[in-house]
PDB file of C-alpha atoms in Angstrom:
ATOM      1  CA  MET A 372      -7.731  57.000   8.156  1.00 42.00           C
ATOM      2  CA  SER A 373      -9.932  59.546   6.542  1.00 48.00           C
ATOM      3  CA  ILE A 374     -12.852  62.035   7.803  1.00 49.00           C
ATOM      4  CA  ILE A 375     -16.106  61.354   5.822  1.00 52.00           C
ATOM      5  CA  PRO A 376     -18.674  64.049   6.406  1.00 57.00           C
ATOM      6  CA  LEU A 377     -22.128  63.615   5.496  1.00 60.00           C
ATOM      7  CA  LYS A 378     -24.209  67.242   5.507  1.00 64.00           C
ATOM      8  CA  ILE A 379     -27.781  67.595   5.330  1.00 65.00           C
ATOM      9  CA  LYS A 380     -29.734  71.010   5.675  1.00 64.00           C
ATOM     10  CA  LEU A 381     -33.426  71.562   5.918  1.00 62.00           C
ATOM     11  CA  GLU A 382     -35.553  75.072   5.794  1.00 66.00           C
ATOM     12  CA  GLU A 383     -38.165  75.601   8.271  1.00 68.00           C
ATOM     13  CA  GLN A 384     -40.315  78.806   9.185  1.00 71.00           C
ATOM     14  CA  LYS A 385     -39.404  80.470  12.437  1.00 74.00           C
ATOM     15  CA  PRO A 386     -42.952  80.534  14.571  1.00 77.00           C
ATOM     16  CA  LEU A 387     -43.370  84.482  15.459  1.00 73.00           C
ATOM     17  CA  ASP A 388     -43.750  83.802  19.183  1.00 78.00           C
ATOM     18  CA  LEU A 389     -40.379  82.654  19.508  1.00 81.00           C
ATOM     19  CA  SER A 390     -37.273  84.662  19.641  1.00 85.00           C
ATOM     20  CA  ILE A 391     -34.283  83.801  17.302  1.00 86.00           C
ATOM     21  CA  ARG A 392     -31.695  82.656  20.512  1.00 90.00           C
ATOM     22  CA  GLN A 393     -34.745  80.290  21.363  1.00 89.00           C
ATOM     23  CA  TRP A 394     -35.246  79.135  17.894  1.00 88.00           C
ATOM     24  CA  ARG A 395     -31.853  78.320  17.248  1.00 91.00           C
ATOM     25  CA  THR A 396     -31.317  76.469  20.417  1.00 92.00           C
ATOM     26  CA  VAL A 397     -34.808  74.024  19.265  1.00 91.00           C
ATOM     27  CA  THR A 398     -33.303  73.609  15.868  1.00 92.00           C
ATOM     28  CA  LYS A 399     -29.966  72.691  17.022  1.00 94.00           C
ATOM     29  CA  SER A 400     -31.309  70.387  19.528  1.00 95.00           C
ATOM     30  CA  THR A 401     -33.504  68.829  16.821  1.00 94.00           C
ATOM     31  CA  PHE A 402     -30.832  68.521  14.089  1.00 93.00           C
ATOM     32  CA  ALA A 403     -28.415  66.757  16.704  1.00 95.00           C
ATOM     33  CA  ALA A 404     -31.201  64.021  17.067  1.00 95.00           C
ATOM     34  CA  VAL A 405     -31.784  63.464  13.962  1.00 94.00           C
ATOM     35  CA  GLY A 406     -27.880  63.169  13.092  1.00 93.00           C
ATOM     36  CA  GLU A 407     -27.770  60.647  16.059  1.00 95.00           C
ATOM     37  CA  TRP A 408     -30.733  58.817  14.557  1.00 95.00           C
ATOM     38  CA  TRP A 409     -29.024  59.147  10.805  1.00 94.00           C
ATOM     39  CA  HIS A 410     -25.538  57.349  12.261  1.00 95.00           C
ATOM     40  CA  SER A 411     -27.650  54.928  14.877  1.00 95.00           C
ATOM     41  CA  THR A 412     -29.860  53.350  12.038  1.00 95.00           C
ATOM     42  CA  ILE A 413     -29.466  54.993   8.413  1.00 94.00           C
ATOM     43  CA  MET A 414     -25.922  54.315   8.134  1.00 94.00           C
ATOM     44  CA  PRO A 415     -25.985  50.104   9.525  1.00 95.00           C
ATOM     45  CA  ARG A 416     -28.229  49.895   6.282  1.00 94.00           C
ATOM     46  CA  HIS A 417     -25.384  50.470   3.431  1.00 94.00           C
ATOM     47  CA  PHE A 418     -23.226  47.281   4.602  1.00 94.00           C
ATOM     48  CA  GLU A 419     -26.197  45.062   4.855  1.00 93.00           C
ATOM     49  CA  PRO A 420     -26.741  42.207   1.499  1.00 92.00           C
ATOM     50  CA  GLY A 421     -28.976  44.493  -0.923  1.00 90.00           C
ATOM     51  CA  ALA A 422     -28.175  47.835  -0.071  1.00 92.00           C
ATOM     52  CA  GLU A 423     -26.716  48.410  -3.709  1.00 92.00           C
ATOM     53  CA  SER A 424     -30.189  48.431  -5.124  1.00 91.00           C
ATOM     54  CA  ARG A 425     -31.753  50.229  -2.772  1.00 91.00           C
ATOM     55  CA  TYR A 426     -28.699  53.362  -2.913  1.00 92.00           C
ATOM     56  CA  PHE A 427     -27.870  52.721  -6.142  1.00 90.00           C
ATOM     57  CA  TYR A 428     -24.116  51.958  -5.806  1.00 92.00           C
ATOM     58  CA  LYS A 429     -21.356  51.460  -9.000  1.00 91.00           C
ATOM     59  CA  ARG A 430     -21.498  48.177 -10.117  1.00 91.00           C
ATOM     60  CA  ARG A 431     -18.069  46.140  -9.427  1.00 91.00           C
ATOM     61  CA  SER A 432     -16.130  44.695 -11.628  1.00 91.00           C
ATOM     62  CA  ARG A 433     -16.611  40.748 -12.875  1.00 94.00           C
ATOM     63  CA  VAL A 434     -12.978  40.045 -12.061  1.00 94.00           C
ATOM     64  CA  TYR A 435     -13.648  42.189  -8.123  1.00 91.00           C
ATOM     65  CA  LEU A 436     -17.112  39.828  -7.926  1.00 92.00           C
ATOM     66  CA  ARG A 437     -15.222  36.763  -8.862  1.00 94.00           C
ATOM     67  CA  ARG A 438     -11.976  37.169  -6.097  1.00 94.00           C
ATOM     68  CA  LYS A 439     -14.590  38.119  -3.727  1.00 92.00           C
ATOM     69  CA  ALA A 440     -17.291  35.073  -3.994  1.00 92.00           C
ATOM     70  CA  ARG A 441     -13.583  32.858  -4.538  1.00 93.00           C
ATOM     71  CA  LEU A 442     -12.824  34.620  -0.887  1.00 93.00           C
ATOM     72  CA  ALA A 443     -16.021  34.400   0.578  1.00 92.00           C
ATOM     73  CA  ALA A 444     -16.033  30.751  -0.021  1.00 91.00           C
ATOM     74  CA  ALA A 445     -13.086  30.077   1.800  1.00 91.00           C
ATOM     75  CA  GLY A 446     -14.448  32.101   4.622  1.00 90.00           C
ATOM     76  CA  GLN A 447     -12.293  35.023   3.860  1.00 91.00           C
ATOM     77  CA  VAL A 448     -14.970  37.613   3.539  1.00 89.00           C
ATOM     78  CA  GLU A 449     -17.421  38.634   5.934  1.00 90.00           C
ATOM     79  CA  GLU A 450     -21.431  38.412   5.429  1.00 85.00           C
ATOM     80  CA  GLY A 451     -20.357  35.425   2.900  1.00 87.00           C
ATOM     81  CA  GLY A 452     -19.277  37.876   0.194  1.00 89.00           C
ATOM     82  CA  LYS A 453     -23.468  39.530   0.033  1.00 90.00           C
ATOM     83  CA  ALA A 454     -22.984  42.766   1.064  1.00 91.00           C
ATOM     84  CA  ALA A 455     -21.690  45.253  -1.765  1.00 90.00           C
ATOM     85  CA  LEU A 456     -19.575  47.108   0.967  1.00 90.00           C
ATOM     86  CA  VAL A 457     -18.048  44.570   2.670  1.00 91.00           C
ATOM     87  CA  PHE A 458     -15.325  42.675   2.255  1.00 90.00           C
ATOM     88  CA  ARG A 459     -13.380  42.227   5.557  1.00 88.00           C
ATOM     89  CA  GLY A 460     -15.585  44.642   7.636  1.00 88.00           C
ATOM     90  CA  ASP A 461     -12.944  47.152   8.514  1.00 89.00           C
ATOM     91  CA  ALA A 462     -15.096  50.374   6.561  1.00 89.00           C
ATOM     92  CA  ARG A 463     -18.516  48.860   8.748  1.00 92.00           C
ATOM     93  CA  ARG A 464     -16.303  48.635  12.157  1.00 92.00           C
ATOM     94  CA  ALA A 465     -14.805  51.836  11.689  1.00 91.00           C
ATOM     95  CA  LEU A 466     -18.126  53.810  10.142  1.00 92.00           C
ATOM     96  CA  THR A 467     -20.501  52.571  12.622  1.00 92.00           C
ATOM     97  CA  GLN A 468     -18.294  52.773  16.133  1.00 91.00           C
ATOM     98  CA  PHE A 469     -18.041  56.420  16.090  1.00 90.00           C
ATOM     99  CA  ALA A 470     -19.085  59.729  14.811  1.00 93.00           C
ATOM    100  CA  THR A 471     -18.828  63.758  15.576  1.00 94.00           C
ATOM    101  CA  ILE A 472     -22.475  65.128  14.993  1.00 94.00           C
ATOM    102  CA  SER A 473     -22.620  69.116  15.379  1.00 93.00           C
ATOM    103  CA  ALA A 474     -25.766  70.650  14.979  1.00 93.00           C
ATOM    104  CA  TYR A 475     -26.150  74.190  13.312  1.00 91.00           C
ATOM    105  CA  PRO A 476     -29.722  76.247  13.061  1.00 89.00           C
ATOM    106  CA  THR A 477     -29.657  74.943   9.780  1.00 86.00           C
ATOM    107  CA  ARG A 478     -28.197  71.627   9.332  1.00 88.00           C
ATOM    108  CA  PHE A 479     -26.294  68.891  10.935  1.00 90.00           C
ATOM    109  CA  THR A 480     -23.298  67.525   9.900  1.00 90.00           C
ATOM    110  CA  VAL A 481     -21.899  63.981  10.812  1.00 91.00           C
ATOM    111  CA  ARG A 482     -17.993  63.421  10.675  1.00 91.00           C
ATOM    112  CA  MET A 483     -16.519  59.727  11.098  1.00 91.00           C
ATOM    113  CA  ILE A 484     -13.193  58.417  10.737  1.00 89.00           C
ATOM    114  CA  GLY A 485     -13.084  55.341   8.154  1.00 85.00           C
ATOM    115  CA  PRO A 486      -9.982  53.492   6.352  1.00 86.00           C
ATOM    116  CA  LYS A 487      -7.642  55.434   4.390  1.00 83.00           C
ATOM    117  CA  TYR A 488      -9.480  53.794   1.247  1.00 81.00           C
ATOM    118  CA  PHE A 489     -12.902  56.084   2.329  1.00 79.00           C
ATOM    119  CA  THR A 490     -12.146  59.402   0.919  1.00 75.00           C
ATOM    120  CA  MET A 491     -14.397  62.194  -0.590  1.00 72.00           C
ATOM    121  CA  THR A 492     -12.836  62.518  -3.995  1.00 76.00           C
ATOM    122  CA  ARG A 493     -11.530  59.674  -5.429  1.00 75.00           C
ATOM    123  CA  ARG A 494      -7.769  59.286  -7.065  1.00 77.00           C
ATOM    124  CA  ASP A 495      -9.267  56.737  -9.503  1.00 83.00           C
ATOM    125  CA  PRO A 496     -12.530  58.141 -11.351  1.00 83.00           C
ATOM    126  CA  ARG A 497     -13.025  53.900 -12.339  1.00 84.00           C
ATOM    127  CA  LEU A 498     -13.022  53.168  -8.787  1.00 84.00           C
ATOM    128  CA  PRO A 499     -16.264  53.351  -6.717  1.00 88.00           C
ATOM    129  CA  ASN A 500     -16.809  56.365  -4.918  1.00 87.00           C
ATOM    130  CA  LEU A 501     -17.395  54.418  -1.449  1.00 88.00           C
ATOM    131  CA  ALA A 502     -17.465  57.511   0.898  1.00 86.00           C
ATOM    132  CA  ALA A 503     -19.945  58.878  -1.639  1.00 87.00           C
ATOM    133  CA  GLU A 504     -21.796  55.630  -1.483  1.00 90.00           C
ATOM    134  CA  THR A 505     -21.704  55.007   2.314  1.00 90.00           C
ATOM    135  CA  THR A 506     -23.461  58.855   2.869  1.00 88.00           C
ATOM    136  CA  ARG A 507     -26.084  58.137   0.247  1.00 89.00           C
ATOM    137  CA  LEU A 508     -29.571  58.497   1.211  1.00 89.00           C
ATOM    138  CA  ALA A 509     -32.542  56.681  -0.329  1.00 89.00           C
ATOM    139  CA  ARG A 510     -35.752  58.598  -1.037  1.00 88.00           C
ATOM    140  CA  ASP A 511     -38.002  57.282   1.620  1.00 91.00           C
ATOM    141  CA  GLU A 512     -34.972  57.589   4.030  1.00 91.00           C
ATOM    142  CA  PHE A 513     -34.699  61.575   3.035  1.00 87.00           C
ATOM    143  CA  HIS A 514     -38.807  62.031   3.884  1.00 88.00           C
ATOM    144  CA  GLU A 515     -38.529  60.290   7.039  1.00 92.00           C
ATOM    145  CA  MET A 516     -35.742  62.514   8.181  1.00 90.00           C
ATOM    146  CA  SER A 517     -37.334  65.242   7.209  1.00 88.00           C
ATOM    147  CA  GLY A 518     -40.581  64.266   8.941  1.00 91.00           C
ATOM    148  CA  MET A 519     -38.374  63.798  12.169  1.00 92.00           C
ATOM    149  CA  VAL A 520     -37.328  67.519  11.712  1.00 90.00           C
ATOM    150  CA  ARG A 521     -40.576  68.585  11.762  1.00 89.00           C
ATOM    151  CA  SER A 522     -42.213  66.663  14.466  1.00 93.00           C
ATOM    152  CA  GLY A 523     -39.030  67.232  16.822  1.00 92.00           C
ATOM    153  CA  LEU A 524     -39.329  71.116  16.249  1.00 90.00           C
ATOM    154  CA  ALA A 525     -43.006  70.359  16.686  1.00 90.00           C
ATOM    155  CA  GLU A 526     -42.645  69.115  20.461  1.00 92.00           C
ATOM    156  CA  ARG A 527     -39.664  71.265  20.789  1.00 90.00           C
ATOM    157  CA  VAL A 528     -41.503  74.419  20.330  1.00 88.00           C
ATOM    158  CA  ALA A 529     -44.778  73.237  21.958  1.00 87.00           C
ATOM    159  CA  ALA A 530     -42.585  72.187  25.547  1.00 86.00           C
ATOM    160  CA  LEU A 531     -41.154  75.659  24.873  1.00 82.00           C
ATOM    161  CA  ARG A 532     -45.020  77.662  24.921  1.00 77.00           C
ATOM    162  CA  VAL A 533     -45.872  74.886  27.781  1.00 73.00           C
ATOM    163  CA  ASN A 534     -42.648  76.470  29.988  1.00 66.00           C
ATOM    164  CA  ARG A 535     -43.356  79.865  29.349  1.00 61.00           C
ATOM    165  CA  THR A 536     -44.266  82.267  31.811  1.00 57.00           C
ATOM    166  CA  THR A 537     -45.310  85.472  32.019  1.00 56.00           C
ATOM    167  CA  GLN A 538     -45.113  88.509  34.728  1.00 56.00           C
ATOM    168  CA  LEU A 539     -47.944  90.501  35.269  1.00 56.00           C
ATOM    169  CA  GLY A 540     -47.406  94.115  36.868  1.00 53.00           C
TER     170      GLY A 540
END
């Protein structure tokens, strides 16, 4: 069992009419929402057929691919052996089921518990770094996430401004 962290950091300017405390609350809630979205939407895409070309996975050896095809023909490999990161499906089940999302004023971190062979530091450099491949973002996903952060911040700041009361006298 290994823990795989994903850290995303974006920088935004604080509006002048918000206090530091309000800005931190707004950014933390925005990053928490984006982290949840990443885990529920983007993470499962890594286990789909064709993900190796989208996320630029390391090429698998011919021996491994032949073995996987043979076992897929016998029904022992999930997805018919077409998904690069799916063999028995243990990693997919473990990584997509549960995650702890920590949000901070400038970033979020998603911690997932994966199989023992999913480690952030590889023991054998010839083998693919499965944890790095699983947490990789495509360029369009990064732009989508940064857009979500910007729009989430704008919505939350607007809601704060509407709910603001002023005291007279």
